[in-house]
Structure formats: C-alpha cells, structure tokens
Amino acid sequence: FFGESHLPIKLDELFIASTWVIYILTTAGVNLGFFTNFFLKCWKDSQIRAERLEKEKSQVQFDNLKNQLNPHFLFNALTSLNGLIFENQELASKFLQHLSKVYRYVLQNKEKNFVPLQTELDFIENYVFLLRTRFHHALSITFDISETARESAIVPVTLQILIENALKHNVVDSERPLQVEVI
C-alpha cells in the first residue's frame, strides 16, 4: 500500500487519512474555483444583457415619445390653426383647446405602461377632432368598441399612432375620402 515497504518510515492510518482529506479538499477547491468562475461569468453576462435590454427599452421609450410628439403633426396642427384664426375664430378656439388636451394627455401618460381603453378613447376623440377640422369630409373615423372591451387596458397613444399611420400610408382628399373604423 503506497509503496510503504520502500519508505524509511512506517505510514500510519492518520497519515493515510490526512492524505485522502488533502486529495478531497484539493479536488473540491479546484472544482469550487471552476464553478465560481462559471457562475460569475454567467452573472456578468446576465448583467450585461439586462443593461442592454434597459438601454433598448429606453431607446424604444424615446422613439415612442418622439412619435407621440411628432413635429410634423404639430406643424400641421399649427398651420391649420393659423388658417382657422382668420376664417372662424370660434372653431380656432375649439381647435386649440383640443390640441392642448391631446398634448396634456401625452405628457400625463408618457411614463405609464397601460391606461384604461376608455381613457384612450376620450383622448382619441380630441385627436380626431383635430383631424376632422383639418381634413373636413375627406376623413371619416368611427369607433365601435364593446363596453366590456372599454374596461381593458391599452398602451398609451396606441390608437393615435394607428390612425396616424392610416393617414400617412393613404391618400386623404375629398374625391377619395379615407374611412377608418376602429372595432
């Protein structure tokens, strides 16, 4: 056993036991080092992934905010308002009130993940008023949403983005009126 016959001293059981303990502790230490290295690498990777996702989330929120406060929409709204001031001051005043309600809603709900659908529908009525004032009879937008659906939640400004996309990707004129139906 262990070449004891060639050694100048006799190996006792305590030495053999301590050798086995050293072997086991060395193996456990090396394995613990590898496992610790592996888990630290996984933890670092998950931290990097979480930071990347947070950055992407911030970018998406920023892009959504830019879309919500679309300068093109604001330019068109102000141009329409300018024309209304000289033509119909009462309508210009209503237009301005609805425009302020649209931007108030966007600013109040930009940090929220969800709002009640009924709140979004109240907001979209103001937005639709602005569009109807601008396009007159060339645009028809109707809503047919059940009462049970009105109790559900929606991401803020979703309907506005959908309607804006419908306007952006279609022709809106009196000869070919655009009809949008939200069900």
PDB file of C-alpha atoms in Angstrom:
ATOM      1  CA  PHE A   1       0.000   0.000   0.000  1.00  0.00           C
ATOM      2  CA  PHE A   2       1.580   3.323  -1.120  1.00  0.00           C
ATOM      3  CA  GLY A   3       4.926   1.600  -1.552  1.00  0.00           C
ATOM      4  CA  GLU A   4       5.338   1.506   2.215  1.00  0.00           C
ATOM      5  CA  SER A   5       7.937  -1.215   2.012  1.00  0.00           C
ATOM      6  CA  HIS A   6      10.336   1.156   0.186  1.00  0.00           C
ATOM      7  CA  LEU A   7       9.951   4.053   2.633  1.00  0.00           C
ATOM      8  CA  PRO A   8      12.276   4.548   5.597  1.00  0.00           C
ATOM      9  CA  ILE A   9       9.286   5.267   7.875  1.00  0.00           C
ATOM     10  CA  LYS A  10       6.086   3.406   8.571  1.00  0.00           C
ATOM     11  CA  LEU A  11       2.883   5.070   7.342  1.00  0.00           C
ATOM     12  CA  ASP A  12       0.164   5.028   9.878  1.00  0.00           C
ATOM     13  CA  GLU A  13      -3.593   5.374   9.414  1.00  0.00           C
ATOM     14  CA  LEU A  14      -3.570   9.068  10.380  1.00  0.00           C
ATOM     15  CA  PHE A  15      -1.172   9.891   7.551  1.00  0.00           C
ATOM     16  CA  ILE A  16      -3.231   7.928   5.051  1.00  0.00           C
ATOM     17  CA  ALA A  17      -6.454   9.606   6.214  1.00  0.00           C
ATOM     18  CA  SER A  18      -4.885  13.062   6.076  1.00  0.00           C
ATOM     19  CA  THR A  19      -3.597  12.339   2.547  1.00  0.00           C
ATOM     20  CA  TRP A  20      -7.102  11.410   1.431  1.00  0.00           C
ATOM     21  CA  VAL A  21      -8.501  14.563   3.071  1.00  0.00           C
ATOM     22  CA  ILE A  22      -5.917  16.677   1.234  1.00  0.00           C
ATOM     23  CA  TYR A  23      -6.796  14.982  -2.072  1.00  0.00           C
ATOM     24  CA  ILE A  24     -10.513  15.552  -1.490  1.00  0.00           C
ATOM     25  CA  LEU A  25     -10.063  19.185  -0.365  1.00  0.00           C
ATOM     26  CA  THR A  26      -7.761  19.939  -3.314  1.00  0.00           C
ATOM     27  CA  THR A  27     -10.252  18.439  -5.764  1.00  0.00           C
ATOM     28  CA  ALA A  28     -13.141  20.282  -4.087  1.00  0.00           C
ATOM     29  CA  GLY A  29     -11.167  23.543  -4.137  1.00  0.00           C
ATOM     30  CA  VAL A  30     -10.320  23.242  -7.830  1.00  0.00           C
ATOM     31  CA  ASN A  31     -13.942  22.363  -8.652  1.00  0.00           C
ATOM     32  CA  LEU A  32     -15.201  25.229  -6.486  1.00  0.00           C
ATOM     33  CA  GLY A  33     -12.875  27.566  -8.383  1.00  0.00           C
ATOM     34  CA  PHE A  34     -14.227  26.391 -11.741  1.00  0.00           C
ATOM     35  CA  PHE A  35     -17.860  26.601 -10.580  1.00  0.00           C
ATOM     36  CA  THR A  36     -17.286  30.059  -9.091  1.00  0.00           C
ATOM     37  CA  ASN A  37     -15.682  31.217 -12.333  1.00  0.00           C
ATOM     38  CA  PHE A  38     -18.570  29.761 -14.366  1.00  0.00           C
ATOM     39  CA  PHE A  39     -21.289  31.353 -12.205  1.00  0.00           C
ATOM     40  CA  LEU A  40     -19.527  34.722 -12.089  1.00  0.00           C
ATOM     41  CA  LYS A  41     -19.274  34.661 -15.897  1.00  0.00           C
ATOM     42  CA  CYS A  42     -22.988  33.808 -16.159  1.00  0.00           C
ATOM     43  CA  TRP A  43     -23.830  36.576 -13.666  1.00  0.00           C
ATOM     44  CA  LYS A  44     -21.729  39.089 -15.624  1.00  0.00           C
ATOM     45  CA  ASP A  45     -23.392  38.046 -18.890  1.00  0.00           C
ATOM     46  CA  SER A  46     -26.855  38.438 -17.349  1.00  0.00           C
ATOM     47  CA  GLN A  47     -25.905  41.890 -16.039  1.00  0.00           C
ATOM     48  CA  ILE A  48     -24.678  42.924 -19.487  1.00  0.00           C
ATOM     49  CA  ARG A  49     -27.862  41.525 -21.065  1.00  0.00           C
ATOM     50  CA  ALA A  50     -30.020  43.375 -18.516  1.00  0.00           C
ATOM     51  CA  GLU A  51     -28.171  46.644 -19.198  1.00  0.00           C
ATOM     52  CA  ARG A  52     -28.567  46.142 -22.949  1.00  0.00           C
ATOM     53  CA  LEU A  53     -32.295  45.462 -22.546  1.00  0.00           C
ATOM     54  CA  GLU A  54     -32.644  48.543 -20.346  1.00  0.00           C
ATOM     55  CA  LYS A  55     -30.857  50.610 -22.974  1.00  0.00           C
ATOM     56  CA  GLU A  56     -33.112  49.214 -25.713  1.00  0.00           C
ATOM     57  CA  LYS A  57     -36.168  49.913 -23.542  1.00  0.00           C
ATOM     58  CA  SER A  58     -35.029  53.499 -23.051  1.00  0.00           C
ATOM     59  CA  GLN A  59     -34.475  53.867 -26.795  1.00  0.00           C
ATOM     60  CA  VAL A  60     -37.946  52.482 -27.558  1.00  0.00           C
ATOM     61  CA  GLN A  61     -39.491  54.842 -24.994  1.00  0.00           C
ATOM     62  CA  PHE A  62     -37.592  57.736 -26.537  1.00  0.00           C
ATOM     63  CA  ASP A  63     -38.720  56.740 -30.039  1.00  0.00           C
ATOM     64  CA  ASN A  64     -42.309  56.424 -28.818  1.00  0.00           C
ATOM     65  CA  LEU A  65     -42.109  59.845 -27.226  1.00  0.00           C
ATOM     66  CA  LYS A  66     -40.727  61.294 -30.465  1.00  0.00           C
ATOM     67  CA  ASN A  67     -43.597  59.654 -32.344  1.00  0.00           C
ATOM     68  CA  GLN A  68     -46.117  60.928 -29.828  1.00  0.00           C
ATOM     69  CA  LEU A  69     -44.837  64.479 -30.086  1.00  0.00           C
ATOM     70  CA  ASN A  70     -44.405  64.236 -33.816  1.00  0.00           C
ATOM     71  CA  PRO A  71     -43.154  67.608 -35.045  1.00  0.00           C
ATOM     72  CA  HIS A  72     -44.861  67.033 -38.391  1.00  0.00           C
ATOM     73  CA  PHE A  73     -48.214  66.646 -36.620  1.00  0.00           C
ATOM     74  CA  LEU A  74     -47.562  69.769 -34.561  1.00  0.00           C
ATOM     75  CA  PHE A  75     -46.578  71.716 -37.677  1.00  0.00           C
ATOM     76  CA  ASN A  76     -49.764  70.625 -39.475  1.00  0.00           C
ATOM     77  CA  ALA A  77     -51.895  71.421 -36.427  1.00  0.00           C
ATOM     78  CA  LEU A  78     -50.409  74.905 -36.065  1.00  0.00           C
ATOM     79  CA  THR A  79     -50.796  75.569 -39.777  1.00  0.00           C
ATOM     80  CA  SER A  80     -54.452  74.533 -39.576  1.00  0.00           C
ATOM     81  CA  LEU A  81     -54.903  76.708 -36.502  1.00  0.00           C
ATOM     82  CA  ASN A  82     -53.352  79.665 -38.288  1.00  0.00           C
ATOM     83  CA  GLY A  83     -55.815  79.282 -41.145  1.00  0.00           C
ATOM     84  CA  LEU A  84     -58.741  78.944 -38.746  1.00  0.00           C
ATOM     85  CA  ILE A  85     -57.879  82.089 -36.799  1.00  0.00           C
ATOM     86  CA  PHE A  86     -58.841  84.301 -39.731  1.00  0.00           C
ATOM     87  CA  GLU A  87     -61.706  82.141 -41.042  1.00  0.00           C
ATOM     88  CA  ASN A  88     -63.532  81.024 -37.903  1.00  0.00           C
ATOM     89  CA  GLN A  89     -62.270  82.233 -34.548  1.00  0.00           C
ATOM     90  CA  GLU A  90     -64.699  80.115 -32.536  1.00  0.00           C
ATOM     91  CA  LEU A  91     -63.565  76.948 -34.325  1.00  0.00           C
ATOM     92  CA  ALA A  92     -59.939  78.046 -33.895  1.00  0.00           C
ATOM     93  CA  SER A  93     -60.530  78.335 -30.155  1.00  0.00           C
ATOM     94  CA  LYS A  94     -62.055  74.832 -30.012  1.00  0.00           C
ATOM     95  CA  PHE A  95     -59.189  73.517 -32.131  1.00  0.00           C
ATOM     96  CA  LEU A  96     -56.657  74.996 -29.718  1.00  0.00           C
ATOM     97  CA  GLN A  97     -58.479  73.511 -26.712  1.00  0.00           C
ATOM     98  CA  HIS A  98     -58.480  70.053 -28.288  1.00  0.00           C
ATOM     99  CA  LEU A  99     -54.817  70.409 -29.252  1.00  0.00           C
ATOM    100  CA  SER A 100     -53.910  71.259 -25.670  1.00  0.00           C
ATOM    101  CA  LYS A 101     -55.916  68.240 -24.429  1.00  0.00           C
ATOM    102  CA  VAL A 102     -54.010  65.992 -26.834  1.00  0.00           C
ATOM    103  CA  TYR A 103     -50.627  67.170 -25.604  1.00  0.00           C
ATOM    104  CA  ARG A 104     -51.729  67.156 -21.954  1.00  0.00           C
ATOM    105  CA  TYR A 105     -52.749  63.505 -22.313  1.00  0.00           C
ATOM    106  CA  VAL A 106     -49.441  62.599 -23.951  1.00  0.00           C
ATOM    107  CA  LEU A 107     -47.435  64.325 -21.232  1.00  0.00           C
ATOM    108  CA  GLN A 108     -49.517  62.858 -18.394  1.00  0.00           C
ATOM    109  CA  ASN A 109     -49.337  59.290 -19.677  1.00  0.00           C
ATOM    110  CA  LYS A 110     -45.874  59.072 -21.232  1.00  0.00           C
ATOM    111  CA  GLU A 111     -44.470  57.186 -18.209  1.00  0.00           C
ATOM    112  CA  LYS A 112     -47.379  54.758 -17.883  1.00  0.00           C
ATOM    113  CA  ASN A 113     -47.264  51.298 -19.391  1.00  0.00           C
ATOM    114  CA  PHE A 114     -51.043  50.951 -19.659  1.00  0.00           C
ATOM    115  CA  VAL A 115     -54.144  53.137 -19.431  1.00  0.00           C
ATOM    116  CA  PRO A 116     -57.812  52.141 -19.486  1.00  0.00           C
ATOM    117  CA  LEU A 117     -59.155  51.875 -23.022  1.00  0.00           C
ATOM    118  CA  GLN A 118     -61.935  54.311 -22.156  1.00  0.00           C
ATOM    119  CA  THR A 119     -59.306  56.921 -21.194  1.00  0.00           C
ATOM    120  CA  GLU A 120     -57.523  56.318 -24.505  1.00  0.00           C
ATOM    121  CA  LEU A 121     -60.837  56.705 -26.364  1.00  0.00           C
ATOM    122  CA  ASP A 122     -61.525  60.009 -24.600  1.00  0.00           C
ATOM    123  CA  PHE A 123     -58.074  61.188 -25.688  1.00  0.00           C
ATOM    124  CA  ILE A 124     -58.518  59.991 -29.256  1.00  0.00           C
ATOM    125  CA  GLU A 125     -61.748  61.983 -29.599  1.00  0.00           C
ATOM    126  CA  ASN A 126     -59.689  65.160 -29.174  1.00  0.00           C
ATOM    127  CA  TYR A 127     -57.167  63.938 -31.724  1.00  0.00           C
ATOM    128  CA  VAL A 128     -59.920  63.003 -34.189  1.00  0.00           C
ATOM    129  CA  PHE A 129     -61.470  66.476 -33.765  1.00  0.00           C
ATOM    130  CA  LEU A 130     -58.178  67.994 -34.912  1.00  0.00           C
ATOM    131  CA  LEU A 131     -58.036  65.685 -37.910  1.00  0.00           C
ATOM    132  CA  ARG A 132     -61.663  66.314 -38.868  1.00  0.00           C
ATOM    133  CA  THR A 133     -61.084  70.055 -38.654  1.00  0.00           C
ATOM    134  CA  ARG A 134     -58.081  69.698 -40.917  1.00  0.00           C
ATOM    135  CA  PHE A 135     -59.496  67.230 -43.470  1.00  0.00           C
ATOM    136  CA  HIS A 136     -63.225  68.083 -43.237  1.00  0.00           C
ATOM    137  CA  HIS A 137     -65.305  65.479 -45.105  1.00  0.00           C
ATOM    138  CA  ALA A 138     -62.285  63.738 -46.609  1.00  0.00           C
ATOM    139  CA  LEU A 139     -61.799  61.747 -43.413  1.00  0.00           C
ATOM    140  CA  SER A 140     -64.264  59.540 -41.562  1.00  0.00           C
ATOM    141  CA  ILE A 141     -63.230  57.823 -38.331  1.00  0.00           C
ATOM    142  CA  THR A 142     -65.717  55.694 -36.402  1.00  0.00           C
ATOM    143  CA  PHE A 143     -65.370  53.673 -33.230  1.00  0.00           C
ATOM    144  CA  ASP A 144     -67.427  50.568 -32.475  1.00  0.00           C
ATOM    145  CA  ILE A 145     -65.971  49.170 -29.273  1.00  0.00           C
ATOM    146  CA  SER A 146     -67.936  46.994 -26.867  1.00  0.00           C
ATOM    147  CA  GLU A 147     -68.463  48.023 -23.257  1.00  0.00           C
ATOM    148  CA  THR A 148     -66.504  45.011 -21.984  1.00  0.00           C
ATOM    149  CA  ALA A 149     -63.526  45.938 -24.183  1.00  0.00           C
ATOM    150  CA  ARG A 150     -63.611  49.505 -22.845  1.00  0.00           C
ATOM    151  CA  GLU A 151     -62.710  48.153 -19.405  1.00  0.00           C
ATOM    152  CA  SER A 152     -59.452  46.607 -20.658  1.00  0.00           C
ATOM    153  CA  ALA A 153     -56.067  48.327 -20.733  1.00  0.00           C
ATOM    154  CA  ILE A 154     -54.009  49.610 -23.653  1.00  0.00           C
ATOM    155  CA  VAL A 155     -50.597  51.191 -24.159  1.00  0.00           C
ATOM    156  CA  PRO A 156     -50.995  54.985 -24.164  1.00  0.00           C
ATOM    157  CA  VAL A 157     -51.281  56.717 -27.550  1.00  0.00           C
ATOM    158  CA  THR A 158     -51.661  53.410 -29.422  1.00  0.00           C
ATOM    159  CA  LEU A 159     -54.835  54.469 -31.209  1.00  0.00           C
ATOM    160  CA  GLN A 160     -53.294  57.802 -32.181  1.00  0.00           C
ATOM    161  CA  ILE A 161     -50.314  56.028 -33.734  1.00  0.00           C
ATOM    162  CA  LEU A 162     -52.630  53.648 -35.615  1.00  0.00           C
ATOM    163  CA  ILE A 163     -54.726  56.495 -37.011  1.00  0.00           C
ATOM    164  CA  GLU A 164     -51.613  58.490 -37.859  1.00  0.00           C
ATOM    165  CA  ASN A 165     -50.231  55.502 -39.769  1.00  0.00           C
ATOM    166  CA  ALA A 166     -53.532  55.159 -41.657  1.00  0.00           C
ATOM    167  CA  LEU A 167     -53.224  58.813 -42.693  1.00  0.00           C
ATOM    168  CA  LYS A 168     -49.547  58.505 -43.555  1.00  0.00           C
ATOM    169  CA  HIS A 169     -49.991  55.489 -45.821  1.00  0.00           C
ATOM    170  CA  ASN A 170     -53.198  56.528 -47.603  1.00  0.00           C
ATOM    171  CA  VAL A 171     -54.465  59.398 -49.705  1.00  0.00           C
ATOM    172  CA  VAL A 172     -56.881  61.721 -47.964  1.00  0.00           C
ATOM    173  CA  ASP A 173     -58.828  64.066 -50.211  1.00  0.00           C
ATOM    174  CA  SER A 174     -62.463  64.956 -50.883  1.00  0.00           C
ATOM    175  CA  GLU A 175     -62.560  62.853 -54.075  1.00  0.00           C
ATOM    176  CA  ARG A 176     -61.349  59.725 -52.257  1.00  0.00           C
ATOM    177  CA  PRO A 177     -62.290  60.077 -48.579  1.00  0.00           C
ATOM    178  CA  LEU A 178     -60.467  57.875 -46.104  1.00  0.00           C
ATOM    179  CA  GLN A 179     -62.690  55.807 -43.860  1.00  0.00           C
ATOM    180  CA  VAL A 180     -61.159  54.384 -40.701  1.00  0.00           C
ATOM    181  CA  GLU A 181     -63.187  52.093 -38.475  1.00  0.00           C
ATOM    182  CA  VAL A 182     -61.842  51.021 -35.087  1.00  0.00           C
ATOM    183  CA  ILE A 183     -63.562  47.922 -33.780  1.00  0.00           C
TER     184      ILE A 183
END
